[in-house]
Amino acid sequence: MGIGATMQTGFLYALQNHYDAVVQIDGDGQHNPASLPSLVQPILEGRSNLVIGSRYLAEGGFKSTFLRQLGIRFFTVLIWALVNRVVTDPTSGFRAMDRKAFELFSKEYPSDYPEVEALISAYKNGLAFQEVQR
């Protein structure tokens, strides 16, 4: 059924088991689990509902293909145009969410461009989000 249904299933599981927070991490090996403390800290401190681990905040950043970089820039501009916020890594699959965020996403989670659409949905629903260096 795709990533949207898979993510939604995980969020429903977290809700049913009374989790306070969840972490999303892509399985492609590009995110270092050692970065988890900095990813979840804003959630634990109540400063954000959704935290994105950005591959591009660090000096030098993540190296990717030209087409991928072009796509990420497109989505960065799109998000800026829609929510008036700069997000350097809108397609990052390394995210932490508090209960309010994953409760929202348990009802509906996008499947076409899930990370990008989730940010727009978070904004429309009044959730605070931020990026941290991963």
PDB file of N, CA and C in Angstrom, residues 24-106:
ATOM      1  N   GLN A  24      11.113   8.594  13.043  1.00  0.00           N
ATOM      2  CA  GLN A  24      11.123   8.000  11.700  1.00  0.00           C
ATOM      3  C   GLN A  24      12.568   8.024  11.222  1.00  0.00           C
ATOM      4  N   ILE A  25      13.037   6.886  10.721  1.00  0.00           N
ATOM      5  CA  ILE A  25      14.386   6.844  10.170  1.00  0.00           C
ATOM      6  C   ILE A  25      14.368   5.963   8.923  1.00  0.00           C
ATOM      7  N   ASP A  26      14.787   6.531   7.803  1.00  0.00           N
ATOM      8  CA  ASP A  26      14.852   5.764   6.561  1.00  0.00           C
ATOM      9  C   ASP A  26      15.808   4.598   6.731  1.00  0.00           C
ATOM     10  N   GLY A  27      15.556   3.538   6.007  1.00  0.00           N
ATOM     11  CA  GLY A  27      16.376   2.335   6.099  1.00  0.00           C
ATOM     12  C   GLY A  27      17.509   2.288   5.097  1.00  0.00           C
ATOM     13  N   ASP A  28      17.853   3.422   4.484  1.00  0.00           N
ATOM     14  CA  ASP A  28      18.886   3.404   3.441  1.00  0.00           C
ATOM     15  C   ASP A  28      20.288   3.694   3.972  1.00  0.00           C
ATOM     16  N   GLY A  29      20.433   3.853   5.281  1.00  0.00           N
ATOM     17  CA  GLY A  29      21.744   4.017   5.882  1.00  0.00           C
ATOM     18  C   GLY A  29      22.338   5.411   5.845  1.00  0.00           C
ATOM     19  N   GLN A  30      21.604   6.398   5.359  1.00  0.00           N
ATOM     20  CA  GLN A  30      22.193   7.738   5.281  1.00  0.00           C
ATOM     21  C   GLN A  30      21.992   8.565   6.547  1.00  0.00           C
ATOM     22  N   HIS A  31      21.251   8.040   7.516  1.00  0.00           N
ATOM     23  CA  HIS A  31      21.040   8.756   8.774  1.00  0.00           C
ATOM     24  C   HIS A  31      21.719   7.992   9.898  1.00  0.00           C
ATOM     25  N   ASN A  32      22.486   8.705  10.700  1.00  0.00           N
ATOM     26  CA  ASN A  32      23.239   8.093  11.788  1.00  0.00           C
ATOM     27  C   ASN A  32      22.393   8.088  13.059  1.00  0.00           C
ATOM     28  N   PRO A  33      22.073   6.911  13.582  1.00  0.00           N
ATOM     29  CA  PRO A  33      21.283   6.851  14.812  1.00  0.00           C
ATOM     30  C   PRO A  33      21.943   7.565  15.993  1.00  0.00           C
ATOM     31  N   ALA A  34      23.236   7.824  15.926  1.00  0.00           N
ATOM     32  CA  ALA A  34      23.905   8.574  16.998  1.00  0.00           C
ATOM     33  C   ALA A  34      23.369  10.004  17.087  1.00  0.00           C
ATOM     34  N   SER A  35      22.680  10.456  16.052  1.00  0.00           N
ATOM     35  CA  SER A  35      22.101  11.809  16.046  1.00  0.00           C
ATOM     36  C   SER A  35      20.735  11.867  16.726  1.00  0.00           C
ATOM     37  N   LEU A  36      20.240  10.749  17.206  1.00  0.00           N
ATOM     38  CA  LEU A  36      18.912  10.726  17.832  1.00  0.00           C
ATOM     39  C   LEU A  36      18.751  11.706  18.991  1.00  0.00           C
ATOM     40  N   PRO A  37      19.722  11.839  19.903  1.00  0.00           N
ATOM     41  CA  PRO A  37      19.511  12.789  21.007  1.00  0.00           C
ATOM     42  C   PRO A  37      19.216  14.214  20.542  1.00  0.00           C
ATOM     43  N   SER A  38      19.943  14.709  19.549  1.00  0.00           N
ATOM     44  CA  SER A  38      19.686  16.078  19.084  1.00  0.00           C
ATOM     45  C   SER A  38      18.361  16.165  18.325  1.00  0.00           C
ATOM     46  N   LEU A  39      17.929  15.059  17.725  1.00  0.00           N
ATOM     47  CA  LEU A  39      16.664  15.041  16.999  1.00  0.00           C
ATOM     48  C   LEU A  39      15.480  15.097  17.966  1.00  0.00           C
ATOM     49  N   VAL A  40      15.538  14.355  19.059  1.00  0.00           N
ATOM     50  CA  VAL A  40      14.395  14.289  19.975  1.00  0.00           C
ATOM     51  C   VAL A  40      14.403  15.376  21.049  1.00  0.00           C
ATOM     52  N   GLN A  41      15.521  16.051  21.254  1.00  0.00           N
ATOM     53  CA  GLN A  41      15.611  17.057  22.316  1.00  0.00           C
ATOM     54  C   GLN A  41      14.535  18.138  22.219  1.00  0.00           C
ATOM     55  N   PRO A  42      14.296  18.745  21.039  1.00  0.00           N
ATOM     56  CA  PRO A  42      13.233  19.756  20.960  1.00  0.00           C
ATOM     57  C   PRO A  42      11.845  19.195  21.277  1.00  0.00           C
ATOM     58  N   ILE A  43      11.625  17.913  20.997  1.00  0.00           N
ATOM     59  CA  ILE A  43      10.351  17.270  21.334  1.00  0.00           C
ATOM     60  C   ILE A  43      10.243  17.137  22.850  1.00  0.00           C
ATOM     61  N   LEU A  44      11.297  16.625  23.481  1.00  0.00           N
ATOM     62  CA  LEU A  44      11.293  16.412  24.925  1.00  0.00           C
ATOM     63  C   LEU A  44      11.157  17.715  25.698  1.00  0.00           C
ATOM     64  N   GLU A  45      11.702  18.796  25.142  1.00  0.00           N
ATOM     65  CA  GLU A  45      11.620  20.109  25.792  1.00  0.00           C
ATOM     66  C   GLU A  45      10.332  20.851  25.451  1.00  0.00           C
ATOM     67  N   GLY A  46       9.490  20.264  24.591  1.00  0.00           N
ATOM     68  CA  GLY A  46       8.218  20.888  24.228  1.00  0.00           C
ATOM     69  C   GLY A  46       8.350  22.084  23.297  1.00  0.00           C
ATOM     70  N   ARG A  47       9.477  22.196  22.602  1.00  0.00           N
ATOM     71  CA  ARG A  47       9.703  23.325  21.691  1.00  0.00           C
ATOM     72  C   ARG A  47       9.153  23.084  20.297  1.00  0.00           C
ATOM     73  N   SER A  48       8.923  21.828  19.930  1.00  0.00           N
ATOM     74  CA  SER A  48       8.439  21.486  18.597  1.00  0.00           C
ATOM     75  C   SER A  48       7.548  20.266  18.661  1.00  0.00           C
ATOM     76  N   ASN A  49       6.657  20.180  17.684  1.00  0.00           N
ATOM     77  CA  ASN A  49       5.848  18.981  17.515  1.00  0.00           C
ATOM     78  C   ASN A  49       6.494  18.025  16.529  1.00  0.00           C
ATOM     79  N   LEU A  50       7.305  18.581  15.631  1.00  0.00           N
ATOM     80  CA  LEU A  50       7.946  17.802  14.570  1.00  0.00           C
ATOM     81  C   LEU A  50       9.357  18.344  14.367  1.00  0.00           C
ATOM     82  N   VAL A  51      10.340  17.458  14.381  1.00  0.00           N
ATOM     83  CA  VAL A  51      11.733  17.862  14.194  1.00  0.00           C
ATOM     84  C   VAL A  51      12.309  17.070  13.026  1.00  0.00           C
ATOM     85  N   ILE A  52      12.952  17.788  12.119  1.00  0.00           N
ATOM     86  CA  ILE A  52      13.545  17.195  10.925  1.00  0.00           C
ATOM     87  C   ILE A  52      15.050  17.170  11.098  1.00  0.00           C
ATOM     88  N   GLY A  53      15.652  16.015  10.892  1.00  0.00           N
ATOM     89  CA  GLY A  53      17.109  15.904  10.896  1.00  0.00           C
ATOM     90  C   GLY A  53      17.620  16.276   9.511  1.00  0.00           C
ATOM     91  N   SER A  54      18.180  17.469   9.396  1.00  0.00           N
ATOM     92  CA  SER A  54      18.618  17.969   8.094  1.00  0.00           C
ATOM     93  C   SER A  54      20.011  17.485   7.733  1.00  0.00           C
ATOM     94  N   ARG A  55      20.132  17.013   6.503  1.00  0.00           N
ATOM     95  CA  ARG A  55      21.433  16.599   5.973  1.00  0.00           C
ATOM     96  C   ARG A  55      22.224  17.788   5.455  1.00  0.00           C
ATOM     97  N   TYR A  56      21.606  18.978   5.428  1.00  0.00           N
ATOM     98  CA  TYR A  56      22.230  20.122   4.768  1.00  0.00           C
ATOM     99  C   TYR A  56      22.562  21.287   5.691  1.00  0.00           C
ATOM    100  N   LEU A  57      22.321  21.176   6.969  1.00  0.00           N
ATOM    101  CA  LEU A  57      22.655  22.265   7.882  1.00  0.00           C
ATOM    102  C   LEU A  57      24.140  22.307   8.229  1.00  0.00           C
ATOM    103  N   ALA A  58      24.799  21.160   8.170  1.00  0.00           N
ATOM    104  CA  ALA A  58      26.228  21.093   8.496  1.00  0.00           C
ATOM    105  C   ALA A  58      27.065  21.637   7.344  1.00  0.00           C
ATOM    106  N   GLU A  59      28.194  22.189   7.677  1.00  0.00           N
ATOM    107  CA  GLU A  59      29.151  22.660   6.674  1.00  0.00           C
ATOM    108  C   GLU A  59      29.494  21.500   5.740  1.00  0.00           C
ATOM    109  N   GLY A  60      29.379  21.715   4.460  1.00  0.00           N
ATOM    110  CA  GLY A  60      29.669  20.674   3.491  1.00  0.00           C
ATOM    111  C   GLY A  60      28.458  19.812   3.179  1.00  0.00           C
ATOM    112  N   GLY A  61      27.622  19.549   4.193  1.00  0.00           N
ATOM    113  CA  GLY A  61      26.368  18.829   4.013  1.00  0.00           C
ATOM    114  C   GLY A  61      26.477  17.490   3.309  1.00  0.00           C
ATOM    115  N   PHE A  62      25.347  16.924   3.065  1.00  0.00           N
ATOM    116  CA  PHE A  62      25.214  15.634   2.403  1.00  0.00           C
ATOM    117  C   PHE A  62      25.440  15.813   0.907  1.00  0.00           C
ATOM    118  N   LYS A  63      26.132  14.901   0.304  1.00  0.00           N
ATOM    119  CA  LYS A  63      26.379  14.938  -1.143  1.00  0.00           C
ATOM    120  C   LYS A  63      25.395  14.013  -1.838  1.00  0.00           C
ATOM    121  N   SER A  64      24.683  14.550  -2.809  1.00  0.00           N
ATOM    122  CA  SER A  64      23.735  13.722  -3.552  1.00  0.00           C
ATOM    123  C   SER A  64      23.814  14.076  -5.031  1.00  0.00           C
ATOM    124  N   THR A  65      23.042  13.367  -5.816  1.00  0.00           N
ATOM    125  CA  THR A  65      23.073  13.577  -7.260  1.00  0.00           C
ATOM    126  C   THR A  65      22.473  14.934  -7.631  1.00  0.00           C
ATOM    127  N   PHE A  66      22.807  15.407  -8.806  1.00  0.00           N
ATOM    128  CA  PHE A  66      22.293  16.678  -9.286  1.00  0.00           C
ATOM    129  C   PHE A  66      20.769  16.688  -9.315  1.00  0.00           C
ATOM    130  N   LEU A  67      20.163  15.628  -9.840  1.00  0.00           N
ATOM    131  CA  LEU A  67      18.699  15.584  -9.932  1.00  0.00           C
ATOM    132  C   LEU A  67      18.044  15.579  -8.562  1.00  0.00           C
ATOM    133  N   ARG A  68      18.623  14.859  -7.620  1.00  0.00           N
ATOM    134  CA  ARG A  68      18.078  14.852  -6.262  1.00  0.00           C
ATOM    135  C   ARG A  68      18.199  16.246  -5.646  1.00  0.00           C
ATOM    136  N   GLN A  69      19.340  16.887  -5.834  1.00  0.00           N
ATOM    137  CA  GLN A  69      19.518  18.240  -5.311  1.00  0.00           C
ATOM    138  C   GLN A  69      18.518  19.207  -5.926  1.00  0.00           C
ATOM    139  N   LEU A  70      18.277  19.056  -7.210  1.00  0.00           N
ATOM    140  CA  LEU A  70      17.307  19.901  -7.902  1.00  0.00           C
ATOM    141  C   LEU A  70      15.907  19.698  -7.317  1.00  0.00           C
ATOM    142  N   GLY A  71      15.528  18.446  -7.092  1.00  0.00           N
ATOM    143  CA  GLY A  71      14.231  18.140  -6.500  1.00  0.00           C
ATOM    144  C   GLY A  71      14.089  18.710  -5.103  1.00  0.00           C
ATOM    145  N   ILE A  72      15.128  18.572  -4.291  1.00  0.00           N
ATOM    146  CA  ILE A  72      15.099  19.101  -2.925  1.00  0.00           C
ATOM    147  C   ILE A  72      14.971  20.624  -2.956  1.00  0.00           C
ATOM    148  N   ARG A  73      15.684  21.267  -3.853  1.00  0.00           N
ATOM    149  CA  ARG A  73      15.565  22.729  -3.973  1.00  0.00           C
ATOM    150  C   ARG A  73      14.166  23.133  -4.390  1.00  0.00           C
ATOM    151  N   PHE A  74      13.572  22.380  -5.316  1.00  0.00           N
ATOM    152  CA  PHE A  74      12.200  22.656  -5.736  1.00  0.00           C
ATOM    153  C   PHE A  74      11.255  22.596  -4.533  1.00  0.00           C
ATOM    154  N   PHE A  75      11.365  21.525  -3.739  1.00  0.00           N
ATOM    155  CA  PHE A  75      10.485  21.377  -2.584  1.00  0.00           C
ATOM    156  C   PHE A  75      10.775  22.416  -1.506  1.00  0.00           C
ATOM    157  N   THR A  76      12.037  22.820  -1.379  1.00  0.00           N
ATOM    158  CA  THR A  76      12.386  23.885  -0.434  1.00  0.00           C
ATOM    159  C   THR A  76      11.666  25.174  -0.807  1.00  0.00           C
ATOM    160  N   VAL A  77      11.695  25.520  -2.083  1.00  0.00           N
ATOM    161  CA  VAL A  77      11.016  26.728  -2.561  1.00  0.00           C
ATOM    162  C   VAL A  77       9.502  26.587  -2.406  1.00  0.00           C
ATOM    163  N   LEU A  78       8.966  25.436  -2.728  1.00  0.00           N
ATOM    164  CA  LEU A  78       7.527  25.202  -2.602  1.00  0.00           C
ATOM    165  C   LEU A  78       7.075  25.381  -1.160  1.00  0.00           C
ATOM    166  N   ILE A  79       7.783  24.781  -0.227  1.00  0.00           N
ATOM    167  CA  ILE A  79       7.418  24.912   1.186  1.00  0.00           C
ATOM    168  C   ILE A  79       7.541  26.363   1.630  1.00  0.00           C
ATOM    169  N   TRP A  80       8.607  27.029   1.214  1.00  0.00           N
ATOM    170  CA  TRP A  80       8.763  28.443   1.561  1.00  0.00           C
ATOM    171  C   TRP A  80       7.572  29.257   1.032  1.00  0.00           C
ATOM    172  N   ALA A  81       7.148  28.982  -0.191  1.00  0.00           N
ATOM    173  CA  ALA A  81       6.033  29.718  -0.790  1.00  0.00           C
ATOM    174  C   ALA A  81       4.719  29.442  -0.058  1.00  0.00           C
ATOM    175  N   LEU A  82       4.547  28.220   0.418  1.00  0.00           N
ATOM    176  CA  LEU A  82       3.272  27.855   1.049  1.00  0.00           C
ATOM    177  C   LEU A  82       3.200  28.153   2.535  1.00  0.00           C
ATOM    178  N   VAL A  83       4.332  28.053   3.227  1.00  0.00           N
ATOM    179  CA  VAL A  83       4.291  28.226   4.688  1.00  0.00           C
ATOM    180  C   VAL A  83       5.221  29.327   5.195  1.00  0.00           C
ATOM    181  N   ASN A  84       5.901  29.987   4.277  1.00  0.00           N
ATOM    182  CA  ASN A  84       6.799  31.098   4.623  1.00  0.00           C
ATOM    183  C   ASN A  84       7.890  30.674   5.608  1.00  0.00           C
ATOM    184  N   ARG A  85       8.403  29.464   5.421  1.00  0.00           N
ATOM    185  CA  ARG A  85       9.499  28.940   6.234  1.00  0.00           C
ATOM    186  C   ARG A  85      10.506  28.270   5.327  1.00  0.00           C
ATOM    187  N   VAL A  86      11.773  28.475   5.605  1.00  0.00           N
ATOM    188  CA  VAL A  86      12.818  27.772   4.861  1.00  0.00           C
ATOM    189  C   VAL A  86      13.105  26.456   5.565  1.00  0.00           C
ATOM    190  N   VAL A  87      13.007  25.379   4.821  1.00  0.00           N
ATOM    191  CA  VAL A  87      13.354  24.047   5.302  1.00  0.00           C
ATOM    192  C   VAL A  87      14.427  23.536   4.360  1.00  0.00           C
ATOM    193  N   THR A  88      15.631  23.321   4.889  1.00  0.00           N
ATOM    194  CA  THR A  88      16.759  22.951   4.029  1.00  0.00           C
ATOM    195  C   THR A  88      16.683  21.525   3.520  1.00  0.00           C
ATOM    196  N   ASP A  89      15.963  20.659   4.240  1.00  0.00           N
ATOM    197  CA  ASP A  89      15.911  19.245   3.858  1.00  0.00           C
ATOM    198  C   ASP A  89      14.477  18.711   3.964  1.00  0.00           C
ATOM    199  N   PRO A  90      13.596  19.195   3.090  1.00  0.00           N
ATOM    200  CA  PRO A  90      12.179  18.818   3.191  1.00  0.00           C
ATOM    201  C   PRO A  90      11.886  17.351   2.898  1.00  0.00           C
ATOM    202  N   THR A  91      12.823  16.638   2.289  1.00  0.00           N
ATOM    203  CA  THR A  91      12.595  15.222   1.983  1.00  0.00           C
ATOM    204  C   THR A  91      13.281  14.284   2.973  1.00  0.00           C
ATOM    205  N   SER A  92      13.826  14.840   4.035  1.00  0.00           N
ATOM    206  CA  SER A  92      14.517  14.002   5.020  1.00  0.00           C
ATOM    207  C   SER A  92      13.568  12.984   5.626  1.00  0.00           C
ATOM    208  N   GLY A  93      14.027  11.761   5.708  1.00  0.00           N
ATOM    209  CA  GLY A  93      13.277  10.686   6.343  1.00  0.00           C
ATOM    210  C   GLY A  93      13.767  10.411   7.752  1.00  0.00           C
ATOM    211  N   PHE A  94      14.387  11.415   8.370  1.00  0.00           N
ATOM    212  CA  PHE A  94      14.883  11.312   9.741  1.00  0.00           C
ATOM    213  C   PHE A  94      14.156  12.384  10.540  1.00  0.00           C
ATOM    214  N   ARG A  95      13.100  11.965  11.251  1.00  0.00           N
ATOM    215  CA  ARG A  95      12.213  12.908  11.920  1.00  0.00           C
ATOM    216  C   ARG A  95      11.776  12.374  13.274  1.00  0.00           C
ATOM    217  N   ALA A  96      11.474  13.297  14.157  1.00  0.00           N
ATOM    218  CA  ALA A  96      10.880  12.962  15.455  1.00  0.00           C
ATOM    219  C   ALA A  96       9.567  13.729  15.568  1.00  0.00           C
ATOM    220  N   MET A  97       8.594  13.112  16.221  1.00  0.00           N
ATOM    221  CA  MET A  97       7.282  13.730  16.373  1.00  0.00           C
ATOM    222  C   MET A  97       6.751  13.500  17.775  1.00  0.00           C
ATOM    223  N   ASP A  98       6.069  14.513  18.288  1.00  0.00           N
ATOM    224  CA  ASP A  98       5.385  14.325  19.557  1.00  0.00           C
ATOM    225  C   ASP A  98       4.011  13.707  19.305  1.00  0.00           C
ATOM    226  N   ARG A  99       3.298  13.449  20.372  1.00  0.00           N
ATOM    227  CA  ARG A  99       2.000  12.780  20.254  1.00  0.00           C
ATOM    228  C   ARG A  99       1.021  13.586  19.406  1.00  0.00           C
ATOM    229  N   LYS A 100       1.025  14.893  19.566  1.00  0.00           N
ATOM    230  CA  LYS A 100       0.104  15.724  18.783  1.00  0.00           C
ATOM    231  C   LYS A 100       0.337  15.542  17.283  1.00  0.00           C
ATOM    232  N   ALA A 101       1.594  15.467  16.876  1.00  0.00           N
ATOM    233  CA  ALA A 101       1.925  15.310  15.457  1.00  0.00           C
ATOM    234  C   ALA A 101       1.555  13.922  14.953  1.00  0.00           C
ATOM    235  N   PHE A 102       1.971  12.878  15.659  1.00  0.00           N
ATOM    236  CA  PHE A 102       1.671  11.556  15.107  1.00  0.00           C
ATOM    237  C   PHE A 102       0.201  11.191  15.252  1.00  0.00           C
ATOM    238  N   GLU A 103      -0.508  11.856  16.162  1.00  0.00           N
ATOM    239  CA  GLU A 103      -1.958  11.661  16.218  1.00  0.00           C
ATOM    240  C   GLU A 103      -2.607  12.231  14.949  1.00  0.00           C
ATOM    241  N   LEU A 104      -2.162  13.413  14.533  1.00  0.00           N
ATOM    242  CA  LEU A 104      -2.646  14.003  13.279  1.00  0.00           C
ATOM    243  C   LEU A 104      -2.349  13.069  12.106  1.00  0.00           C
ATOM    244  N   PHE A 105      -1.118  12.600  12.017  1.00  0.00           N
ATOM    245  CA  PHE A 105      -0.704  11.767  10.887  1.00  0.00           C
ATOM    246  C   PHE A 105      -1.284  10.353  10.942  1.00  0.00           C
ATOM    247  N   SER A 106      -1.769   9.932  12.104  1.00  0.00           N
ATOM    248  CA  SER A 106      -2.408   8.611  12.185  1.00  0.00           C
ATOM    249  C   SER A 106      -3.753   8.612  11.468  1.00  0.00           C
TER     250      SER A 106
END
